[in-house]
PDB file of C-alpha atoms and ligand atoms in Angstrom:
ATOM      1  CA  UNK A1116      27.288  -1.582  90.715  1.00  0.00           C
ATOM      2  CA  UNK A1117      30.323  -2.970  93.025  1.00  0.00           C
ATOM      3  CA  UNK A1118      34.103  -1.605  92.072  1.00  0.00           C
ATOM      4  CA  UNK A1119      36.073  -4.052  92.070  1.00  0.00           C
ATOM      5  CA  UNK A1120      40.208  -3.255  92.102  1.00  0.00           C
ATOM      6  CA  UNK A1121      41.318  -6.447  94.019  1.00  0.00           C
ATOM      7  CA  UNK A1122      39.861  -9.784  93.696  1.00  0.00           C
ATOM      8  CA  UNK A1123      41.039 -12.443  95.966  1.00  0.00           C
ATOM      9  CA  UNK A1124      41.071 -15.889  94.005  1.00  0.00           C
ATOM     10  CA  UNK A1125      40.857 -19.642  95.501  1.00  0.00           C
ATOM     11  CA  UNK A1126      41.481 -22.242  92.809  1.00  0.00           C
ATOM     12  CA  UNK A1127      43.330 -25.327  92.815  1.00  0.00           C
ATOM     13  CA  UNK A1128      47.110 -26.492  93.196  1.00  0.00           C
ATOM     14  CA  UNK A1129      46.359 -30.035  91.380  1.00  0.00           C
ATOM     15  CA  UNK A1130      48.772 -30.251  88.122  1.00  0.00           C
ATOM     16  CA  UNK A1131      46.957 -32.507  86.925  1.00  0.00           C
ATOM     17  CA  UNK A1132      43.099 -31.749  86.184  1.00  0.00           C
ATOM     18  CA  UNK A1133      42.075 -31.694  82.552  1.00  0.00           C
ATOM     19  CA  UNK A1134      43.625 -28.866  80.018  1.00  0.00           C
ATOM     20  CA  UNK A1135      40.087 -27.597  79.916  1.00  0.00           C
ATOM     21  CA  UNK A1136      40.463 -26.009  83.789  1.00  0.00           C
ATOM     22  CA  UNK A1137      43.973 -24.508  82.422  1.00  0.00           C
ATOM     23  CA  UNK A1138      42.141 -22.963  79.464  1.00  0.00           C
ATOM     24  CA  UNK A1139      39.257 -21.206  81.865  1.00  0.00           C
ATOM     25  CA  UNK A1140      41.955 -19.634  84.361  1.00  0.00           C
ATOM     26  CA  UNK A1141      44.319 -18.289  81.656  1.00  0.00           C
ATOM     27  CA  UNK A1142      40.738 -16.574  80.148  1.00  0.00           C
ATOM     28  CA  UNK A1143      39.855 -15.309  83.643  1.00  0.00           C
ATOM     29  CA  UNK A1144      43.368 -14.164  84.672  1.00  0.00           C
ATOM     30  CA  UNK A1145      43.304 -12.152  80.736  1.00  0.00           C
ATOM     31  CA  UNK A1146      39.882 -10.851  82.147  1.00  0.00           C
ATOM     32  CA  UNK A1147      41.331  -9.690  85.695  1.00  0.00           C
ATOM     33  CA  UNK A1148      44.099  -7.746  83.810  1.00  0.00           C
ATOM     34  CA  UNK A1149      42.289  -6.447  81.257  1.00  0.00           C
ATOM     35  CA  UNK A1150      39.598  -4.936  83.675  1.00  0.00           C
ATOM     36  CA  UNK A1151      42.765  -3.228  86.002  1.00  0.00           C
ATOM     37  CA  UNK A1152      42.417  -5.317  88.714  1.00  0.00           C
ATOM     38  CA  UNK A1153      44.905  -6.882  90.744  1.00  0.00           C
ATOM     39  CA  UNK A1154      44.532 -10.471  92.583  1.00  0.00           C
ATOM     40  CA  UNK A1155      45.289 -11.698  95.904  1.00  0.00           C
ATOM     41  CA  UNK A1156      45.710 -15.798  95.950  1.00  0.00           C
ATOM     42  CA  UNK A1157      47.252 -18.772  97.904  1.00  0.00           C
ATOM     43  CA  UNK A1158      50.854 -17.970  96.662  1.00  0.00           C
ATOM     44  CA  UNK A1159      51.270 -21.790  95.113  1.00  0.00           C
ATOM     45  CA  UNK A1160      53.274 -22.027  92.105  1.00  0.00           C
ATOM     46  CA  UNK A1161      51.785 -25.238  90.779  1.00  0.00           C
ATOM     47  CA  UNK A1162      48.240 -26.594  89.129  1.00  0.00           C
ATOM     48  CA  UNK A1163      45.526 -23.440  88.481  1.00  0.00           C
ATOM     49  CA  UNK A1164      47.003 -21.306  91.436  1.00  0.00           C
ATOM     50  CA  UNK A1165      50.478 -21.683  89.420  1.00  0.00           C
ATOM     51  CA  UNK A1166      48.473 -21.166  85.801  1.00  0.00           C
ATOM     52  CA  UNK A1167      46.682 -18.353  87.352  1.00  0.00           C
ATOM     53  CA  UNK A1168      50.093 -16.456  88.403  1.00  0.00           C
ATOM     54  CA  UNK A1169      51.935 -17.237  85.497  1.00  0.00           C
ATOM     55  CA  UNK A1170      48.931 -15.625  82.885  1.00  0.00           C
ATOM     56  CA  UNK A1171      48.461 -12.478  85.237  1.00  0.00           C
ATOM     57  CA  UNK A1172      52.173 -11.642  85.383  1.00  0.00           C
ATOM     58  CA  UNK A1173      52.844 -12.876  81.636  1.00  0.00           C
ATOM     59  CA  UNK A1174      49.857  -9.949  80.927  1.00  0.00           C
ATOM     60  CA  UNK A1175      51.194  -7.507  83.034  1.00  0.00           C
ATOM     61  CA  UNK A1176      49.227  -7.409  86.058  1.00  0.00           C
ATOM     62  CA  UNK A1177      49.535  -7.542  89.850  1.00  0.00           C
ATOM     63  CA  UNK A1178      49.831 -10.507  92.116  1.00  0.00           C
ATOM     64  CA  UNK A1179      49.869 -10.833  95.646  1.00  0.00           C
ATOM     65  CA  UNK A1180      50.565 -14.295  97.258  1.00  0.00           C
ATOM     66  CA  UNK A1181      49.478 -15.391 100.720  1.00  0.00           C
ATOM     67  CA  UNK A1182      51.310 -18.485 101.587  1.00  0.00           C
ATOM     68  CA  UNK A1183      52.202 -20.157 105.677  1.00  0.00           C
ATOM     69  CA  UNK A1184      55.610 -20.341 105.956  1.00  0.00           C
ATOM     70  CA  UNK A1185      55.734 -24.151 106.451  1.00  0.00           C
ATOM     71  CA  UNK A1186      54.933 -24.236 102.725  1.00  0.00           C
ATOM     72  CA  UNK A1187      57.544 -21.861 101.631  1.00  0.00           C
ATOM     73  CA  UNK A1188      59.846 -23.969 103.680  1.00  0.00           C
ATOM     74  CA  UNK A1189      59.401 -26.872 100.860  1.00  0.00           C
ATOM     75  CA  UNK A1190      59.527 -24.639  98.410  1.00  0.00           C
ATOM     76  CA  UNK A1191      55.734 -24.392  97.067  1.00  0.00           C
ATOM     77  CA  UNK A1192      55.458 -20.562  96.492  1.00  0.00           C
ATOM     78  CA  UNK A1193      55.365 -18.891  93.406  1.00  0.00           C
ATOM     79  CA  UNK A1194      59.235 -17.114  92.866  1.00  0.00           C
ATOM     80  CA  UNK A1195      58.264 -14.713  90.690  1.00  0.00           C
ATOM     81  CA  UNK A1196      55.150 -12.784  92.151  1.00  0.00           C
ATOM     82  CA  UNK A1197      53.948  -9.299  92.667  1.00  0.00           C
ATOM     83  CA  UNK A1198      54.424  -9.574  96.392  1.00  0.00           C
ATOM     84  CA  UNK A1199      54.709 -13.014  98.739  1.00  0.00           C
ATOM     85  CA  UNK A1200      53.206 -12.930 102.211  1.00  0.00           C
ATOM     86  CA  UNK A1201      54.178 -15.365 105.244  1.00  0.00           C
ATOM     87  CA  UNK A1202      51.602 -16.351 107.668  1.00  0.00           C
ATOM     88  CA  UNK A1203      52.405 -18.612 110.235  1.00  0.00           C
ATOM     89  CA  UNK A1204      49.271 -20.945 109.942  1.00  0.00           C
ATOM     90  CA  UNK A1205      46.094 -21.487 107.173  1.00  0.00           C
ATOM     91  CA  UNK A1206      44.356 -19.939 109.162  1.00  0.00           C
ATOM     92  CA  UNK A1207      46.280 -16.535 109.360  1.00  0.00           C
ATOM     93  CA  UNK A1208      46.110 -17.478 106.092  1.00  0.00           C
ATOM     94  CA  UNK A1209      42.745 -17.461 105.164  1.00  0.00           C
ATOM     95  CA  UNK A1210      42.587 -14.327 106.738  1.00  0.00           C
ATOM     96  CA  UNK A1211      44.836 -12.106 104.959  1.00  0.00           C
ATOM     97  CA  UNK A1212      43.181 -13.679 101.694  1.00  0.00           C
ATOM     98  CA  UNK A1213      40.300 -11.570 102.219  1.00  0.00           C
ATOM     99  CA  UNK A1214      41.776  -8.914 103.727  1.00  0.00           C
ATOM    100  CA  UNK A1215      41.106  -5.060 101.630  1.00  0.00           C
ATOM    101  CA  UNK A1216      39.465  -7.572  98.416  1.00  0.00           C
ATOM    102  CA  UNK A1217      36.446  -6.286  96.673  1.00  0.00           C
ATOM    103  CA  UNK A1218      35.230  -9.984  95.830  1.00  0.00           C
ATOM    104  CA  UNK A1219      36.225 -13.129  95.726  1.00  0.00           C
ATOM    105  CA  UNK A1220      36.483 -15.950  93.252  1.00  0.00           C
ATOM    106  CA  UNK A1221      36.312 -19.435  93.041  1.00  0.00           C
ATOM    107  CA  UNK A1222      37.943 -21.604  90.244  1.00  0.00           C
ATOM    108  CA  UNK A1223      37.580 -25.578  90.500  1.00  0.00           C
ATOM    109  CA  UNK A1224      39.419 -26.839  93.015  1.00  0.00           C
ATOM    110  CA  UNK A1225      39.587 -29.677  95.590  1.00  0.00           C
ATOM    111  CA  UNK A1226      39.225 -29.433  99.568  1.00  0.00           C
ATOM    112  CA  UNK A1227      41.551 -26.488  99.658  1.00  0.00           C
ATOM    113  CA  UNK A1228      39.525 -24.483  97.843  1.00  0.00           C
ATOM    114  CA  UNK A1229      35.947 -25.791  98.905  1.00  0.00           C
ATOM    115  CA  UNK A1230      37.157 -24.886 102.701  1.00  0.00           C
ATOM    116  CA  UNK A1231      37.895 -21.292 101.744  1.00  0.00           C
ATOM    117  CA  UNK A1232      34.719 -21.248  99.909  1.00  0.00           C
ATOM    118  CA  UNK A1233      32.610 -22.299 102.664  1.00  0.00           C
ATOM    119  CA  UNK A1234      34.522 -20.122 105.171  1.00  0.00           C
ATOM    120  CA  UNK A1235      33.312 -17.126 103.284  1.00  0.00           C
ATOM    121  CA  UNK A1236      30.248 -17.627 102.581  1.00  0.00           C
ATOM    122  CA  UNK A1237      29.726 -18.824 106.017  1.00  0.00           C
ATOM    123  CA  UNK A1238      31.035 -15.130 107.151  1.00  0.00           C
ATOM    124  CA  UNK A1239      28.858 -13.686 104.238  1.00  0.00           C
ATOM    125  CA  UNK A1240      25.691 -15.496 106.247  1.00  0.00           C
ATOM    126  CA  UNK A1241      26.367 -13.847 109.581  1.00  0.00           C
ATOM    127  CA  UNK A1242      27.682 -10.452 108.009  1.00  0.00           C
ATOM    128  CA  UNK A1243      31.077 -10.376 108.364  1.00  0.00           C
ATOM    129  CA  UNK A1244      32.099 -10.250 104.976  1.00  0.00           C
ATOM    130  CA  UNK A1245      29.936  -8.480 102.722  1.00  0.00           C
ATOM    131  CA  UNK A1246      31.661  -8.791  99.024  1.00  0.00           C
ATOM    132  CA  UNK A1247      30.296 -10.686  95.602  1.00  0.00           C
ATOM    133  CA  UNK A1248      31.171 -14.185  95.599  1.00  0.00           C
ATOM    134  CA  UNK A1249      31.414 -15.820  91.980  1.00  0.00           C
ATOM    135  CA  UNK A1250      31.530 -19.575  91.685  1.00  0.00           C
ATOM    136  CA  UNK A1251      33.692 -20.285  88.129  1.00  0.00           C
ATOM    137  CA  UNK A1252      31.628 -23.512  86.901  1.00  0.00           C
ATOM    138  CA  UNK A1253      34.067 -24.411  84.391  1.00  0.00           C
ATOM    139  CA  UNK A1254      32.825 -27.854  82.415  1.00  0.00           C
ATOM    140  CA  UNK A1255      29.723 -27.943  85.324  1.00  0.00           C
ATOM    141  CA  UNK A1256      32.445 -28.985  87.815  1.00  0.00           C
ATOM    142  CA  UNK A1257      30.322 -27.581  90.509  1.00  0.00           C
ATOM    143  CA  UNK A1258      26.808 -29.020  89.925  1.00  0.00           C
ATOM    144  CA  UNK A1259      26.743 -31.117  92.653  1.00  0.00           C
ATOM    145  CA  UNK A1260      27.843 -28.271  94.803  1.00  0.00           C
ATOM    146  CA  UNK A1261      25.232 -26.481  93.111  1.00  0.00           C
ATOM    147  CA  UNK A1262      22.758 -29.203  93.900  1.00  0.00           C
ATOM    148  CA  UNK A1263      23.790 -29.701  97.049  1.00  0.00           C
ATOM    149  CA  UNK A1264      23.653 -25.886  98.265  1.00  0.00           C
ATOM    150  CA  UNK A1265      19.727 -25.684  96.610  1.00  0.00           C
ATOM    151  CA  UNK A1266      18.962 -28.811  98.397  1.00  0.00           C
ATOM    152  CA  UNK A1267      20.146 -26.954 101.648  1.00  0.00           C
ATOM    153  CA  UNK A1268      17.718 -24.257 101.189  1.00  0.00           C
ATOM    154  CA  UNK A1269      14.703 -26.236  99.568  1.00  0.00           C
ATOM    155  CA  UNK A1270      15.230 -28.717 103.623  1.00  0.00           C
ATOM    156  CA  UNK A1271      14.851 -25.493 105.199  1.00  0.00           C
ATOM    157  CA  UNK A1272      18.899 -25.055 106.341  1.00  0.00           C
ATOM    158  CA  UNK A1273      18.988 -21.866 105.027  1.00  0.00           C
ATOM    159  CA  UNK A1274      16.932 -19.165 104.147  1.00  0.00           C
ATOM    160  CA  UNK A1275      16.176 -18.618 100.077  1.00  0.00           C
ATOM    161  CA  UNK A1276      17.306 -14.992 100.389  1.00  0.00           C
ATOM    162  CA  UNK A1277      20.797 -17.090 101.051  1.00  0.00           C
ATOM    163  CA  UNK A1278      21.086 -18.354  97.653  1.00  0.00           C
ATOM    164  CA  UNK A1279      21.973 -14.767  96.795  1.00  0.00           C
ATOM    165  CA  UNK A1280      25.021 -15.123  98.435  1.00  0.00           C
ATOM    166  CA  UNK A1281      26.927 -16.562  95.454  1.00  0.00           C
ATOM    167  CA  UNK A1282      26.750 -16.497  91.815  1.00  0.00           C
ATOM    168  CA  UNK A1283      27.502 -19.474  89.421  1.00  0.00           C
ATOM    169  CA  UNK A1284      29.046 -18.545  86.435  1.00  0.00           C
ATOM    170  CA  UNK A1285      29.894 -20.769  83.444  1.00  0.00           C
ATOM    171  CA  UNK A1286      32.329 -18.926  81.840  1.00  0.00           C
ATOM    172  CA  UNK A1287      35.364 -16.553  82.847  1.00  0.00           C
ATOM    173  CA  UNK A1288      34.998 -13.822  80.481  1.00  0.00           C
ATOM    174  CA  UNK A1289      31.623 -13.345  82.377  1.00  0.00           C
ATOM    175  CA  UNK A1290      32.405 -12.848  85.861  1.00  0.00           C
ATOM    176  CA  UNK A1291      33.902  -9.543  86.440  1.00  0.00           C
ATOM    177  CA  UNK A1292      30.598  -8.089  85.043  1.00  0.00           C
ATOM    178  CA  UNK A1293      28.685 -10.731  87.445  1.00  0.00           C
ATOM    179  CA  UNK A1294      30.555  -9.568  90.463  1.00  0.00           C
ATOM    180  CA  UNK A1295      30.280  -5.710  89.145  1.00  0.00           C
ATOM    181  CA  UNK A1296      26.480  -6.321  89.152  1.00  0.00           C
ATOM    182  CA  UNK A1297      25.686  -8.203  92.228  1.00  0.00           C
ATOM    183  CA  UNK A1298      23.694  -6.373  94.776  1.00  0.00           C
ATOM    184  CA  UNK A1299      25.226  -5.319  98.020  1.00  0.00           C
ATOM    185  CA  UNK A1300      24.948  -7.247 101.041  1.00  0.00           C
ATOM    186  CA  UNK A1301      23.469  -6.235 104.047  1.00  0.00           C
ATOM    187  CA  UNK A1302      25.887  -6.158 107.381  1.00  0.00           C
ATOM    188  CA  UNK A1303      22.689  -6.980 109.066  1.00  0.00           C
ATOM    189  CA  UNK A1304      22.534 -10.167 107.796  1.00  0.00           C
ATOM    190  CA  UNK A1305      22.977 -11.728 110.984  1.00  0.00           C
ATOM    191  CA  UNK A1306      19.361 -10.752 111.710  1.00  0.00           C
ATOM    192  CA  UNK A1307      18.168 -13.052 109.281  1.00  0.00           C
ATOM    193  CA  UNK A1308      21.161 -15.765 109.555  1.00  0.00           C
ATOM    194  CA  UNK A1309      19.081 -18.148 111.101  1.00  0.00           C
ATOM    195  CA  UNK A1310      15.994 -20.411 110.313  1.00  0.00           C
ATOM    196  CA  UNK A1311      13.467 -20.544 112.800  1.00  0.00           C
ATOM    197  CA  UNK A1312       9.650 -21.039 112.813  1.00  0.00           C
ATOM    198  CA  UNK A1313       9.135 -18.033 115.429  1.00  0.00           C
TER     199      UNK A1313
HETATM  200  P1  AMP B1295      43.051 -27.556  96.680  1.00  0.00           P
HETATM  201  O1  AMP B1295      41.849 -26.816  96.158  1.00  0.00           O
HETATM  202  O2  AMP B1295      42.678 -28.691  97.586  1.00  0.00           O
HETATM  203  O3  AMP B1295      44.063 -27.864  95.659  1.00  0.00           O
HETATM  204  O4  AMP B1295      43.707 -26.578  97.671  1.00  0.00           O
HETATM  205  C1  AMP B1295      44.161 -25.335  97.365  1.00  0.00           C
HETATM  206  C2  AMP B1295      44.776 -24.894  98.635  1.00  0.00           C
HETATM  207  O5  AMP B1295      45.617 -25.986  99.054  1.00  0.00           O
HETATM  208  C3  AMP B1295      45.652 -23.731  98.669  1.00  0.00           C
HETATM  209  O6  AMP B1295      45.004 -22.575  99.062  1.00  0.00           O
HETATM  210  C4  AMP B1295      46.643 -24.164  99.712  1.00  0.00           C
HETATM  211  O7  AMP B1295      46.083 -24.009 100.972  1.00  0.00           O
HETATM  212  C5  AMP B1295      46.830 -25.565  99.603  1.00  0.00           C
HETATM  213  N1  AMP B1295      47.922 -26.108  98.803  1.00  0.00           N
HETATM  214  C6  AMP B1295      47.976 -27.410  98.496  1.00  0.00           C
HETATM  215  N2  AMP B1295      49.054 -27.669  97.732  1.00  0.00           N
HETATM  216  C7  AMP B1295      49.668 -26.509  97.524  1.00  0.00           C
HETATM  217  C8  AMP B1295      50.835 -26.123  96.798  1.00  0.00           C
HETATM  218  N3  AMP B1295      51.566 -26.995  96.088  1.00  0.00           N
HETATM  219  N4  AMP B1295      51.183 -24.841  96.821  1.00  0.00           N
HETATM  220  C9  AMP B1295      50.444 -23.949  97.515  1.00  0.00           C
HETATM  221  N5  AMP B1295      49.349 -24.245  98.185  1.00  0.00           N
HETATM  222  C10 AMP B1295      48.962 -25.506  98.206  1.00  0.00           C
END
């Protein structure tokens, strides 16, 4: 059993997805707070980034946003957080996101949020980053991604024992205990990172 104190959260900074995406991030940010743990995000003020800040402070609970400056500069960051950190670039960025987290979560998003997805799994794969990864699948808004990451095992571009890496979760009030459960990851696991027939 994993403790988890700080999650770091990707989700989206569209205002404009269904009320049904709202709904699922106010549960999960009740969840976070409720469980004592604090949340480390992409410092936006709008869409489910914005939702997901406004529930966790409105609840009482700690928020740390991680936001380049070049977006500050036009006024996208949350005014109202925890505590806001500049980085000069998305990268730096992405970074600090996962910097001293116990997990990470991610809420339907667009490109933003499938980059910082794939960035950390893609770390998990060689070892770099060891931590649960839940995958909120809110309305099935991930089954192709779903589809598309078990077709990517079943053509042989990753292993089986990869699938582990992640765990889909339909619904918000389960994934603390998902994350709490999932099985440690080896630092080896760039022995096994690749697929070869030798
Ligand atoms: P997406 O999932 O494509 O909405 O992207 C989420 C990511 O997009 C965030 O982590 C940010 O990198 C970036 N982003 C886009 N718009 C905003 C915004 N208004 N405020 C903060 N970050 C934003």
């Amino acid at each position: 059993m994993s403790e988890i104190s700080v999650v770091c959260v990707y989700c989206a900074s569209s205002a404009m997805v269904g009320q049904i995406y709202f709904d699922a991030t106010e549960r999960l940010a009740r969840e976070i707070v409720r469980g004592g743990i604090s949340v480390v995000y992409g410092g936006g003020a709008i869409g489910l980034m914005g939702r997901l800040a406004d529930t966790v402070l409105a609840e009482g609970g700690k928020i740390t946003g991680v936001i380049p400056k070049f977006m500050d500069d036009v006024e996208w960051s949350h005014q109202r957080l925890t505590e806001l950190v500049f980085t000069e670039t998305m990268h730096q960025r992405k970074a600090r996101l996962i910097e001293n987290i116990d997990a990470v979560i991610a809420l339907p998003g667009g490109t933003g949020t499938f980059e910082e997805l794939f960035e950390v799994i893609t770390l998990k794969r060689l070892g770099l980053f060891t931590k649960p990864i839940a995958i909120l699948n809110t309305n099935n808004y991930y089954e192709n991604l779903k589809a598309m990451l078990n077709k990517c095992v079943a053509e042989n571009f990753m292993k089986p024992k990869h699938l582990s890496m992640w765990s889909f979760v339909d619904q918000p009030e389960d994934v603390i205990s998902v994350l709490q459960n999932t099985p440690q990851w080896s630092k080896d696991a760039i022995n096994f990172a690749v697929v070869r027939n030798f």
